[in-house]
Tab-separated table of C-alpha atoms in Angstrom:
chain	number	residue	atom	x	y	z
S	1	LYS	CA	-31.044	26.236	43.354
S	2	ASN	CA	-31.377	29.116	45.789
S	3	GLU	CA	-29.474	28.763	49.039
S	4	VAL	CA	-32.644	29.770	50.902
S	5	GLU	CA	-35.930	28.097	50.020
S	6	GLN	CA	-39.310	29.078	51.376
S	7	SER	CA	-42.639	27.290	51.297
S	8	PRO	CA	-45.324	27.838	50.441
S	9	GLN	CA	-44.843	30.574	47.830
S	10	ASN	CA	-48.423	31.714	48.287
S	11	LEU	CA	-50.790	31.109	51.175
S	12	THR	CA	-54.400	32.192	51.540
S	13	ALA	CA	-56.200	31.574	54.821
S	14	GLN	CA	-59.269	32.644	56.737
S	15	GLU	CA	-59.028	35.128	59.551
S	16	GLY	CA	-58.238	33.362	62.806
S	17	GLU	CA	-56.323	30.471	61.277
S	18	PHE	CA	-52.903	29.378	62.524
S	19	ILE	CA	-50.286	30.100	59.872
S	20	THR	CA	-46.947	28.376	59.307
S	21	ILE	CA	-44.327	29.489	56.806
S	22	ASN	CA	-41.224	27.362	56.336
S	23	CYS	CA	-37.663	28.208	55.423
S	24	SER	CA	-34.833	25.811	54.591
S	25	TYR	CA	-31.269	26.791	53.884
S	26	SER	CA	-28.259	24.926	52.592
S	27	VAL	CA	-25.306	26.840	54.052
S	28	GLY	CA	-23.822	27.326	57.503
S	29	ILE	CA	-25.250	30.489	59.000
S	30	SER	CA	-24.620	32.866	61.863
S	31	ALA	CA	-28.239	34.036	62.053
S	32	LEU	CA	-31.581	33.804	60.306
S	33	HIS	CA	-33.931	36.720	59.814
S	34	TRP	CA	-37.644	36.864	59.203
S	35	LEU	CA	-38.772	40.005	57.415
S	36	GLN	CA	-42.206	41.323	56.541
S	37	GLN	CA	-42.830	43.353	53.395
S	38	HIS	CA	-46.135	45.154	53.330
S	39	PRO	CA	-48.149	45.776	50.148
S	40	GLY	CA	-46.874	49.342	50.243
S	41	GLY	CA	-43.333	48.003	49.881
S	42	GLY	CA	-41.779	48.769	53.261
S	43	ILE	CA	-39.678	46.047	54.903
S	44	VAL	CA	-39.750	45.379	58.626
S	45	SER	CA	-37.451	43.018	60.488
S	46	LEU	CA	-39.541	40.658	62.619
S	47	PHE	CA	-36.957	38.340	64.152
S	48	MET	CA	-33.287	37.494	64.141
S	49	LEU	CA	-32.573	33.959	65.371
S	50	SER	CA	-29.454	31.939	65.882
S	51	SER	CA	-31.048	29.181	67.973
S	52	GLY	CA	-34.267	28.112	69.640
S	53	LYS	CA	-37.417	30.139	69.528
S	54	LYS	CA	-38.562	33.745	69.763
S	55	LYS	CA	-42.035	35.173	70.303
S	56	HIS	CA	-43.405	38.628	69.707
S	57	GLY	CA	-47.123	39.096	70.126
S	58	ARG	CA	-48.883	36.648	67.810
S	59	LEU	CA	-45.693	35.818	65.928
S	60	ILE	CA	-43.416	32.921	66.813
S	61	ALA	CA	-40.193	32.010	65.044
S	62	THR	CA	-38.267	28.787	65.559
S	63	ILE	CA	-35.017	27.500	64.172
S	64	ASN	CA	-33.408	24.052	64.057
S	65	ILE	CA	-29.734	24.551	63.262
S	66	GLN	CA	-29.020	20.841	62.759
S	67	GLU	CA	-31.817	20.492	60.224
S	68	LYS	CA	-31.141	23.904	58.661
S	69	HIS	CA	-34.795	24.826	58.979
S	70	SER	CA	-36.845	27.645	60.425
S	71	SER	CA	-40.559	28.268	60.750
S	72	LEU	CA	-42.580	31.410	61.252
S	73	HIS	CA	-45.947	30.949	62.915
S	74	ILE	CA	-48.792	33.417	63.193
S	75	THR	CA	-51.523	32.684	65.700
S	76	ALA	CA	-55.064	34.089	65.375
S	77	SER	CA	-54.247	35.522	61.940
S	78	HIS	CA	-55.787	38.832	60.927
S	79	PRO	CA	-56.193	40.560	57.553
S	80	ARG	CA	-53.538	43.090	58.589
S	81	ASP	CA	-51.043	40.174	58.621
S	82	SER	CA	-51.391	40.029	54.820
S	83	ALA	CA	-47.917	40.686	53.483
S	84	VAL	CA	-44.909	38.971	51.952
S	85	TYR	CA	-42.792	37.181	54.552
S	86	ILE	CA	-39.152	36.794	53.652
S	87	CYS	CA	-36.595	34.489	55.213
S	88	ALA	CA	-32.969	35.586	54.991
S	89	VAL	CA	-29.744	34.132	56.330
S	90	SER	CA	-26.510	35.763	57.371
S	91	ILE	CA	-23.313	33.817	56.868
S	92	ASN	CA	-20.945	36.303	58.455
S	93	PHE	CA	-20.801	36.975	62.167
S	94	GLY	CA	-19.888	40.604	61.853
S	95	ASN	CA	-22.702	41.969	59.741
S	96	GLU	CA	-26.014	41.268	58.085
S	97	LYS	CA	-24.906	40.377	54.587
S	98	LEU	CA	-28.166	38.600	53.893
S	99	THR	CA	-29.064	35.930	51.382
S	100	PHE	CA	-32.793	36.032	50.822
S	101	GLY	CA	-35.522	33.531	50.110
S	102	THR	CA	-38.058	34.347	47.442
S	103	GLY	CA	-40.751	35.174	49.969
S	104	THR	CA	-44.165	33.822	50.904
S	105	ARG	CA	-47.177	35.915	49.967
S	106	LEU	CA	-49.743	35.595	52.741
S	107	THR	CA	-53.342	36.718	52.263
S	108	ILE	CA	-55.744	36.574	55.194
S	109	ILE	CA	-59.401	36.760	54.208
S	110	PRO	CA	-61.840	38.334	56.691
D	1	ASP	CA	-38.344	60.043	64.434
D	2	THR	CA	-35.539	57.501	64.579
D	3	ALA	CA	-35.291	55.873	61.216
D	4	VAL	CA	-33.505	55.085	58.013
D	5	SER	CA	-34.400	57.742	55.462
D	6	GLN	CA	-33.924	57.388	51.724
D	7	THR	CA	-34.362	60.016	49.042
D	8	PRO	CA	-35.797	60.150	46.515
D	9	LYS	CA	-38.651	57.687	46.934
D	10	TYR	CA	-39.267	57.610	43.190
D	11	LEU	CA	-36.816	58.319	40.395
D	12	VAL	CA	-37.600	58.150	36.685
D	13	THR	CA	-34.760	58.802	34.292
D	14	GLN	CA	-33.436	58.136	30.827
D	15	MET	CA	-30.906	55.479	29.910
D	16	GLY	CA	-27.354	56.778	30.046
D	17	ASN	CA	-27.992	59.318	32.819
D	18	ASP	CA	-26.188	59.409	36.161
D	19	LYS	CA	-28.251	59.460	39.346
D	20	SER	CA	-27.791	59.244	43.101
D	21	ILE	CA	-29.886	57.871	45.937
D	22	LYS	CA	-29.182	59.159	49.422
D	23	CYS	CA	-29.545	57.310	52.697
D	24	GLU	CA	-29.262	58.552	56.250
D	25	GLN	CA	-29.821	56.803	59.574
D	26	ASN	CA	-30.105	58.424	62.993
D	27	LEU	CA	-30.104	55.161	64.929
D	28	GLY	CA	-26.436	55.270	65.801
D	29	HIS	CA	-25.822	52.036	63.900
D	30	ASP	CA	-22.317	51.156	62.753
D	31	THR	CA	-23.197	49.243	59.602
D	32	MET	CA	-25.197	50.302	56.569
D	33	TYR	CA	-26.296	48.350	53.497
D	34	TRP	CA	-27.706	48.714	50.028
D	35	TYR	CA	-30.042	45.981	48.812
D	36	LYS	CA	-31.665	45.705	45.387
D	37	GLN	CA	-35.141	44.269	44.830
D	38	ASP	CA	-35.739	43.304	41.224
D	39	SER	CA	-38.979	43.104	39.252
D	40	LYS	CA	-39.596	39.592	40.597
D	41	LYS	CA	-39.369	41.002	44.136
D	42	PHE	CA	-36.130	39.140	44.846
D	43	LEU	CA	-33.800	40.936	47.251
D	44	LYS	CA	-30.033	40.882	46.916
D	45	ILE	CA	-27.201	42.520	48.859
D	46	MET	CA	-25.142	45.055	46.925
D	47	PHE	CA	-22.845	46.810	49.391
D	48	SER	CA	-22.182	47.181	53.071
D	49	TYR	CA	-20.165	49.771	54.978
D	50	ASN	CA	-19.035	49.601	58.577
D	51	ASN	CA	-17.960	52.897	60.104
D	52	LYS	CA	-17.356	54.357	56.633
D	53	GLU	CA	-15.304	51.337	55.507
D	54	LEU	CA	-16.492	49.160	52.631
D	55	ILE	CA	-16.865	45.592	53.912
D	56	ILE	CA	-19.145	43.951	51.357
D	57	ASN	CA	-19.054	44.513	47.625
D	58	GLU	CA	-21.050	41.916	45.766
D	59	THR	CA	-20.843	41.338	42.042
D	60	VAL	CA	-22.179	44.733	41.117
D	61	PRO	CA	-21.165	46.626	37.951
D	62	ASN	CA	-18.566	49.354	38.405
D	63	ARG	CA	-21.240	51.841	37.369
D	64	PHE	CA	-22.530	51.556	40.934
D	65	SER	CA	-20.431	53.439	43.457
D	66	PRO	CA	-21.385	53.716	47.120
D	67	LYS	CA	-20.087	56.602	49.179
D	68	SER	CA	-20.124	56.889	52.940
D	69	PRO	CA	-19.086	60.364	54.133
D	70	ASP	CA	-19.755	59.337	57.744
D	71	LYS	CA	-21.253	56.358	59.511
D	72	ALA	CA	-24.752	57.858	59.396
D	73	HIS	CA	-24.830	58.217	55.616
D	74	LEU	CA	-24.474	55.783	52.735
D	75	ASN	CA	-25.239	57.154	49.298
D	76	LEU	CA	-25.489	55.195	46.062
D	77	HIS	CA	-24.364	56.757	42.817
D	78	ILE	CA	-25.145	55.058	39.522
D	79	ASN	CA	-23.447	56.045	36.271
D	80	SER	CA	-24.651	55.380	32.726
D	81	LEU	CA	-27.977	53.951	33.795
D	82	GLU	CA	-29.283	50.911	31.934
D	83	LEU	CA	-32.772	49.475	31.602
D	84	GLY	CA	-31.789	46.561	33.845
D	85	ASP	CA	-31.045	48.944	36.699
D	86	SER	CA	-34.771	49.519	37.147
D	87	ALA	CA	-35.551	48.174	40.602
D	88	VAL	CA	-36.345	49.194	44.150
D	89	TYR	CA	-33.221	49.984	46.132
D	90	PHE	CA	-33.393	49.574	49.901
D	91	CYS	CA	-30.967	51.084	52.351
D	92	ALA	CA	-30.674	49.427	55.764
D	93	SER	CA	-28.609	49.689	58.911
D	94	SER	CA	-27.756	47.443	61.835
D	95	PRO	CA	-25.918	47.690	65.155
D	96	PRO	CA	-23.012	45.404	66.083
D	97	ARG	CA	-24.096	41.812	66.733
D	98	ARG	CA	-22.581	41.940	70.193
D	99	SER	CA	-25.287	44.410	71.157
D	100	GLY	CA	-27.679	41.441	71.026
D	101	ALA	CA	-30.400	43.515	69.491
D	102	ASN	CA	-32.350	42.549	66.405
D	103	VAL	CA	-32.647	45.951	64.869
D	104	LEU	CA	-31.880	45.522	61.195
D	105	THR	CA	-33.784	48.551	60.001
D	106	PHE	CA	-34.769	49.263	56.422
D	107	GLY	CA	-35.508	52.482	54.643
D	108	ALA	CA	-38.758	52.799	52.709
D	109	GLY	CA	-37.081	52.039	49.395
D	110	SER	CA	-36.308	54.082	46.292
D	111	ARG	CA	-38.017	52.954	43.111
D	112	LEU	CA	-35.773	53.622	40.132
D	113	THR	CA	-37.284	53.424	36.647
D	114	VAL	CA	-34.955	53.714	33.672
D	115	LEU	CA	-36.653	54.511	30.355
């Protein structure tokens, strides 16, 4: 069993829908990352969280340390949000030695 | 442009050859990483260097040898390439956590195909 589990694995939605992607982990962590991998392959770091909630534009990330769970929300989804979203956790405090989830493939239909 | 740059972007080679992938960052970050993404798109840490010092070395065959001539460069050399080494290799860098910034930055990836 992977230390980082994401759900759903695949998600297809209509443009404008509110999107939620979930991440659960089984180890103690120093931080949790949400990454976006575009169809072209590039990886972009969206958020790094160690508690609470962060917002950037239409993206919101939350984390519950006690429950070992994080969610990534996308409001007013758009076809350009179509990508693979990857949750990753860092156990160490000094660096980003990440353990990755298997990713959620999001497709937004116009 | 400030970025993490990897070369080459694509590399096709025969089994048994030795090859290198270079990585450079001009972000002033202290820590650099190599990650491997396999055919199932699963990412895994391979190595990490902090200010030229090796700090993470996961269970990676000895055929893989990272080299960091300075804190802006982390190169990956692979000896005696095997079919299973075919993957996309991502370089990344990050600043110290105490900076408070979320700036884990990835290179564009180097797709290695071993024939």
